[in-house]
Coordinates of C-alpha atoms in Angstrom, one line a residue:
M230 CA 200.9 -148.9 161.9
D231 CA 199.4 -147.1 159.0
S232 CA 197.1 -145.1 161.3
I233 CA 200.1 -144.0 163.3
V234 CA 202.0 -142.8 160.2
K235 CA 198.9 -141.0 159.0
G236 CA 198.5 -139.3 162.4
W237 CA 202.1 -138.1 162.3
Q238 CA 201.5 -136.9 158.7
R239 CA 198.6 -134.8 159.8
I240 CA 200.6 -133.3 162.7
A241 CA 203.4 -132.4 160.3
T242 CA 201.0 -130.8 157.9
L243 CA 199.5 -128.7 160.7
L244 CA 202.9 -127.6 161.8
I245 CA 203.8 -126.5 158.2
V246 CA 200.6 -124.5 158.1
V247 CA 201.3 -122.9 161.5
L248 CA 204.8 -122.0 160.4
M249 CA 203.5 -120.5 157.2
C250 CA 201.0 -118.4 159.2
I251 CA 203.7 -117.3 161.5
G252 CA 205.8 -116.1 158.5
C253 CA 202.8 -114.3 157.1
S254 CA 202.1 -112.6 160.4
R255 CA 205.4 -110.7 160.2
V256 CA 203.7 -108.2 157.9
P257 CA 202.1 -105.6 160.3
S258 CA 198.4 -104.7 160.0
V259 CA 197.2 -101.4 158.9
S260 CA 196.0 -99.2 161.7
Y261 CA 192.8 -98.4 159.9
N262 CA 190.8 -100.2 157.2
P263 CA 189.6 -97.5 154.8
W264 CA 187.7 -99.9 152.5
K265 CA 183.9 -100.4 152.6
V266 CA 182.3 -103.3 150.7
I267 CA 179.7 -101.9 148.3
S268 CA 176.7 -104.0 147.3
V269 CA 176.2 -104.1 143.5
P270 CA 173.3 -105.7 141.7
T271 CA 175.4 -108.3 139.8
D272 CA 177.7 -111.2 140.3
S273 CA 179.4 -110.7 137.0
N274 CA 183.1 -109.9 137.0
L275 CA 183.5 -106.1 137.2
L276 CA 186.4 -104.8 135.0
D277 CA 186.5 -101.0 135.0
I278 CA 185.0 -97.8 136.6
A279 CA 184.8 -94.2 135.5
F280 CA 183.1 -91.0 136.5
T281 CA 181.8 -88.0 134.5
N282 CA 182.7 -84.4 135.5
N283 CA 180.2 -84.9 138.2
P284 CA 181.9 -86.8 141.0
E285 CA 178.6 -88.3 142.1
H286 CA 177.8 -89.8 138.6
G287 CA 179.8 -92.8 137.4
Y288 CA 179.7 -96.1 135.6
L289 CA 180.9 -99.7 136.2
V290 CA 181.4 -102.1 133.4
G291 CA 182.1 -105.8 133.3
S292 CA 181.5 -109.2 131.7
N293 CA 178.1 -110.2 130.3
A294 CA 177.6 -106.7 129.0
T295 CA 177.4 -105.4 132.6
L296 CA 176.8 -101.7 132.9
L297 CA 176.0 -100.1 136.3
E298 CA 175.3 -96.5 137.1
T299 CA 175.7 -94.5 140.3
N300 CA 174.4 -91.0 141.2
D301 CA 175.7 -90.9 144.7
G302 CA 179.5 -91.2 144.4
G303 CA 179.5 -95.0 144.2
D304 CA 177.5 -95.9 147.3
T305 CA 174.6 -97.5 145.3
W306 CA 174.4 -98.8 141.8
K307 CA 171.6 -99.6 139.3
P308 CA 171.9 -101.8 136.2
I309 CA 171.6 -100.3 132.7
T310 CA 170.5 -102.6 129.8
L311 CA 171.7 -101.6 126.4
Q312 CA 170.0 -102.8 123.2
L313 CA 172.8 -104.8 121.5
D314 CA 172.7 -107.9 119.4
E315 CA 172.6 -111.4 120.9
Q316 CA 176.4 -111.8 121.2
K317 CA 177.8 -112.1 124.7
Y318 CA 179.8 -108.9 125.1
R319 CA 182.5 -108.2 127.7
F320 CA 182.8 -104.5 128.5
D321 CA 186.5 -104.1 129.3
S322 CA 187.0 -100.3 129.6
V323 CA 185.0 -97.2 130.3
S324 CA 186.3 -93.6 130.2
F325 CA 184.8 -90.1 130.4
A326 CA 186.0 -86.6 129.6
G327 CA 183.2 -84.3 130.9
K328 CA 179.9 -85.5 129.5
E329 CA 181.5 -87.5 126.7
G330 CA 182.2 -91.1 127.4
W331 CA 183.3 -94.4 125.8
I332 CA 183.0 -98.1 126.4
A333 CA 185.3 -100.6 124.7
G334 CA 184.7 -104.3 124.7
E335 CA 185.0 -107.7 123.1
P336 CA 184.3 -108.9 120.6
G337 CA 184.7 -105.8 118.5
L338 CA 182.6 -103.3 120.4
L339 CA 182.8 -99.6 120.9
L340 CA 180.1 -97.4 122.4
H341 CA 179.9 -93.6 122.7
T342 CA 177.9 -91.1 124.6
T343 CA 177.8 -87.3 124.6
D344 CA 175.2 -86.9 127.3
E345 CA 176.8 -88.5 130.4
G346 CA 175.4 -91.9 129.4
A347 CA 171.7 -91.0 129.0
S348 CA 172.0 -92.5 125.6
W349 CA 174.7 -94.6 123.9
S350 CA 175.5 -95.1 120.2
R351 CA 177.5 -97.9 118.7
I352 CA 180.6 -96.8 116.7
P353 CA 181.2 -99.1 113.7
L354 CA 184.6 -100.7 113.6
S355 CA 186.5 -101.9 110.5
E356 CA 186.6 -105.7 110.0
K357 CA 190.3 -105.1 109.4
L358 CA 190.8 -103.8 112.9
P359 CA 193.6 -105.9 114.5
G360 CA 192.1 -107.5 117.6
S361 CA 189.2 -106.3 119.8
P362 CA 189.2 -103.0 121.8
I363 CA 190.1 -103.6 125.4
A364 CA 191.1 -100.1 126.5
I365 CA 189.7 -96.6 125.8
K366 CA 190.7 -93.2 127.1
A367 CA 188.6 -90.1 126.6
L368 CA 190.9 -87.2 126.1
A369 CA 188.7 -84.2 125.2
D370 CA 185.6 -83.3 123.1
N371 CA 185.4 -85.8 120.3
T372 CA 188.9 -87.1 121.1
A373 CA 189.8 -90.5 122.4
E374 CA 192.5 -93.2 122.2
M375 CA 191.7 -96.8 121.8
A376 CA 193.9 -99.9 122.2
T377 CA 193.2 -103.5 121.2
D378 CA 194.1 -106.9 122.7
V379 CA 197.0 -107.2 120.3
G380 CA 198.4 -103.8 121.0
A381 CA 197.1 -101.8 118.1
I382 CA 196.6 -98.1 119.1
Y383 CA 194.2 -95.6 117.4
K384 CA 193.1 -92.1 118.0
T385 CA 190.0 -90.2 116.9
T386 CA 189.4 -86.4 116.9
D387 CA 186.0 -86.5 115.4
G388 CA 183.9 -88.5 117.8
G389 CA 184.8 -91.9 116.4
K390 CA 184.0 -91.3 112.7
N391 CA 187.7 -91.7 111.7
W392 CA 190.6 -93.3 113.5
R393 CA 194.3 -92.8 112.9
A394 CA 196.8 -95.6 113.8
R395 CA 199.5 -94.5 116.3
V396 CA 201.8 -97.5 115.7
E397 CA 202.7 -99.2 112.5
S398 CA 202.0 -102.8 113.7
A399 CA 200.5 -104.6 116.6
V400 CA 202.6 -106.1 119.4
G401 CA 200.9 -109.5 119.7
V402 CA 198.4 -110.9 122.1
V403 CA 198.7 -109.2 125.5
R404 CA 197.6 -110.2 129.0
N405 CA 197.2 -106.6 130.1
L406 CA 197.9 -103.1 128.8
E407 CA 198.2 -99.8 130.6
R408 CA 198.4 -96.1 129.6
S409 CA 200.2 -93.4 131.5
P410 CA 198.7 -90.0 132.0
D411 CA 201.1 -88.5 129.4
G412 CA 200.2 -91.1 126.7
K413 CA 202.8 -93.8 127.1
Y414 CA 201.9 -97.5 127.0
V415 CA 203.2 -100.7 128.5
A416 CA 201.9 -104.1 127.5
V417 CA 202.6 -107.5 129.0
S418 CA 202.7 -110.5 126.6
A419 CA 200.0 -113.1 127.0
K420 CA 202.4 -115.6 128.6
G421 CA 204.1 -113.0 130.7
S422 CA 207.5 -113.8 129.2
F423 CA 208.3 -110.3 128.0
Y424 CA 206.8 -106.8 127.9
S425 CA 206.7 -103.9 125.4
T426 CA 206.7 -100.1 125.7
W427 CA 205.5 -97.4 123.4
E428 CA 205.4 -93.6 123.6
P429 CA 204.1 -90.9 121.3
G430 CA 206.6 -90.2 118.5
Q431 CA 207.7 -93.8 118.2
D432 CA 206.7 -95.8 115.1
A433 CA 206.5 -99.2 116.8
W434 CA 206.5 -101.0 120.1
V435 CA 209.8 -101.6 121.8
P436 CA 210.1 -105.1 123.2
H437 CA 211.9 -105.9 126.5
N438 CA 212.9 -109.2 128.1
R439 CA 211.7 -109.8 131.6
N440 CA 214.6 -109.3 134.1
S441 CA 214.0 -112.6 136.0
S442 CA 212.7 -116.1 135.5
R443 CA 209.4 -115.2 137.1
R444 CA 206.3 -114.6 134.8
V445 CA 205.2 -111.0 134.6
E446 CA 201.6 -110.6 135.9
N447 CA 201.0 -106.9 135.5
M448 CA 202.7 -103.6 134.8
G449 CA 201.8 -99.9 135.0
F450 CA 203.0 -96.3 135.6
A451 CA 203.4 -94.1 138.6
D452 CA 202.4 -90.5 138.1
N453 CA 206.1 -89.5 137.7
G454 CA 206.4 -92.0 134.8
Q455 CA 208.3 -94.6 136.8
L456 CA 207.3 -98.2 135.8
W457 CA 206.2 -100.8 138.3
L458 CA 206.1 -104.6 137.7
L459 CA 204.3 -107.4 139.5
A460 CA 205.7 -110.9 138.9
R461 CA 204.7 -114.4 139.9
G462 CA 205.4 -115.4 143.5
G463 CA 204.5 -112.1 145.1
Q464 CA 207.4 -110.1 143.6
I465 CA 207.3 -106.4 142.9
Q466 CA 209.9 -104.1 141.2
F467 CA 210.2 -100.5 140.3
S468 CA 212.2 -99.0 137.4
D469 CA 215.1 -96.7 138.3
P470 CA 213.7 -93.1 138.3
T471 CA 217.0 -91.8 136.8
K472 CA 217.6 -94.8 134.4
P473 CA 214.3 -95.9 132.9
E474 CA 215.8 -99.0 131.2
E475 CA 217.1 -100.4 134.6
W476 CA 215.2 -101.9 137.5
Q477 CA 215.7 -101.6 141.2
E478 CA 216.1 -104.7 143.4
A479 CA 213.0 -107.0 143.5
K480 CA 210.9 -106.8 146.7
Y481 CA 208.6 -109.3 148.3
P482 CA 206.0 -107.4 150.4
E483 CA 204.8 -110.7 152.0
L484 CA 207.2 -113.6 152.2
S485 CA 205.9 -117.2 152.0
T486 CA 202.8 -116.1 150.2
S487 CA 200.9 -118.5 147.8
W488 CA 198.6 -115.8 146.4
G489 CA 199.5 -113.6 143.5
L490 CA 199.8 -109.8 143.2
L491 CA 197.3 -108.6 140.6
D492 CA 197.3 -104.8 140.5
L493 CA 199.0 -101.7 142.0
A494 CA 197.9 -98.1 142.4
Y495 CA 199.3 -95.0 143.9
R496 CA 196.9 -93.0 146.2
T497 CA 199.6 -90.3 146.7
P498 CA 203.2 -90.1 145.4
D499 CA 204.2 -92.1 148.4
E500 CA 201.3 -94.3 149.4
I501 CA 200.8 -97.5 147.3
W502 CA 198.1 -100.2 147.5
I503 CA 198.5 -103.7 146.0
G504 CA 195.6 -106.1 145.4
G505 CA 195.9 -109.8 145.1
G506 CA 194.2 -113.1 145.1
S507 CA 191.9 -114.3 147.9
G508 CA 191.1 -110.8 149.2
N509 CA 194.7 -109.9 150.0
L510 CA 195.4 -106.2 150.2
L511 CA 198.7 -104.5 151.0
R512 CA 199.7 -100.9 151.7
S513 CA 203.0 -99.1 151.6
P514 CA 203.2 -95.6 153.1
D515 CA 206.7 -94.9 151.8
G516 CA 206.9 -95.7 148.1
G517 CA 207.4 -99.5 148.5
K518 CA 210.1 -99.6 151.2
T519 CA 207.8 -101.1 153.9
W520 CA 204.5 -102.8 153.8
E521 CA 201.3 -103.3 155.9
K522 CA 198.4 -105.7 155.4
D523 CA 194.7 -104.9 155.5
R524 CA 193.5 -108.0 157.3
E525 CA 189.9 -106.9 157.5
V526 CA 189.6 -107.1 153.7
E527 CA 190.8 -110.7 153.8
E528 CA 187.2 -111.6 154.7
V529 CA 186.2 -110.6 151.2
A530 CA 186.1 -113.8 149.1
A531 CA 187.4 -112.4 145.8
N532 CA 190.5 -111.8 143.8
L533 CA 191.2 -108.0 143.9
Y534 CA 192.4 -107.3 140.4
K535 CA 191.9 -103.6 139.7
I536 CA 192.6 -100.6 142.0
V537 CA 191.6 -97.1 140.9
F538 CA 192.2 -93.8 142.6
L539 CA 190.3 -90.9 140.9
E540 CA 191.7 -88.6 143.6
P541 CA 193.6 -89.2 146.8
E542 CA 190.4 -89.4 148.8
R543 CA 188.3 -91.2 146.0
G544 CA 189.2 -94.7 145.2
F545 CA 187.7 -98.1 144.3
I546 CA 188.9 -101.7 144.2
I547 CA 187.3 -104.1 141.8
G548 CA 187.1 -107.8 142.3
D549 CA 185.6 -110.9 140.6
R550 CA 182.0 -112.0 141.1
G551 CA 180.6 -108.5 141.6
V552 CA 182.9 -107.4 144.4
L553 CA 183.4 -103.6 144.8
L554 CA 185.2 -101.7 147.6
K555 CA 185.1 -98.0 148.1
Y556 CA 187.8 -95.9 149.8
L557 CA 186.7 -94.1 152.9
P558 CA 189.4 -91.7 154.3
N559 CA 190.3 -92.0 158.0
P560 CA 188.3 -89.3 159.8
E561 CA 191.1 -89.0 162.4
T562 CA 193.5 -87.8 159.7
T563 CA 191.2 -85.8 157.5
S564 CA 189.2 -83.8 160.1
P565 CA 190.0 -80.1 160.7
E566 CA 191.0 -81.0 164.3
A567 CA 193.6 -83.5 163.1
A568 CA 194.9 -81.0 160.5

């Protein structure tokens, strides 16, 4: 009798799986997969990517003091070993403005180069610095903005010799923090229970309650300043472009999903890509109204947690365990004949 019951239980489980797959299959597939898997000489988690003013010359950073360099636009990478002390550093952020670049990391690490990374110098940080640097943005010669894991923001205009605080107090431990092209910030609290915003001219962060019971996973900015929000359970929301304090109706690009949405990036003002757990990748051609799924990328066994478009035709997706994808434009839509 027990064997019969167990047999029916197995059948029921299979039926549930089939029904879930049928639900997932309602999301159409992209007509062309533009992402190529790039082999990199590390299995550490990659965290950020940046290029110098030479589009062929760039750097990848990650955990275990990982620093990789490319001289062919990101097709091949070689490891760079820096002479640091014996602490296990995590390189969180890299940024360049021309030949000048910066790397921010934990615990308490800031590196600076003025020769496209041929040499790096360590910038001393005050022991009173609130938190560890997790984000750095090169703005111009000798000028950069740095943010820490508790939301302290500082700016230097003399190559890192002196730093001026942009906010009066930190916001608290954050799970992620993003900067807009015009200098605004949004930070998600460590537990995803609320988020805070700051913009130049304000003395302090402005806290905001999340607008649903779902934990906030990540937030960021569109080029037009509009906020986007990814929440637990595959939910996405966009702020109202005419009323920044209000949010549009929540969307679920893929119903019945068990994997999370981890990052979002705009390739163009209308085309959006979202990365998620287990190699899931979604594309919207119309600003988030409809969605397609890149099913070829599902074969990549990694969580896709950072998407970067340097230009509409130059993009990368970063995943855990040394996974890197490079954007390759569809030749049918970019060729002179197609134009």
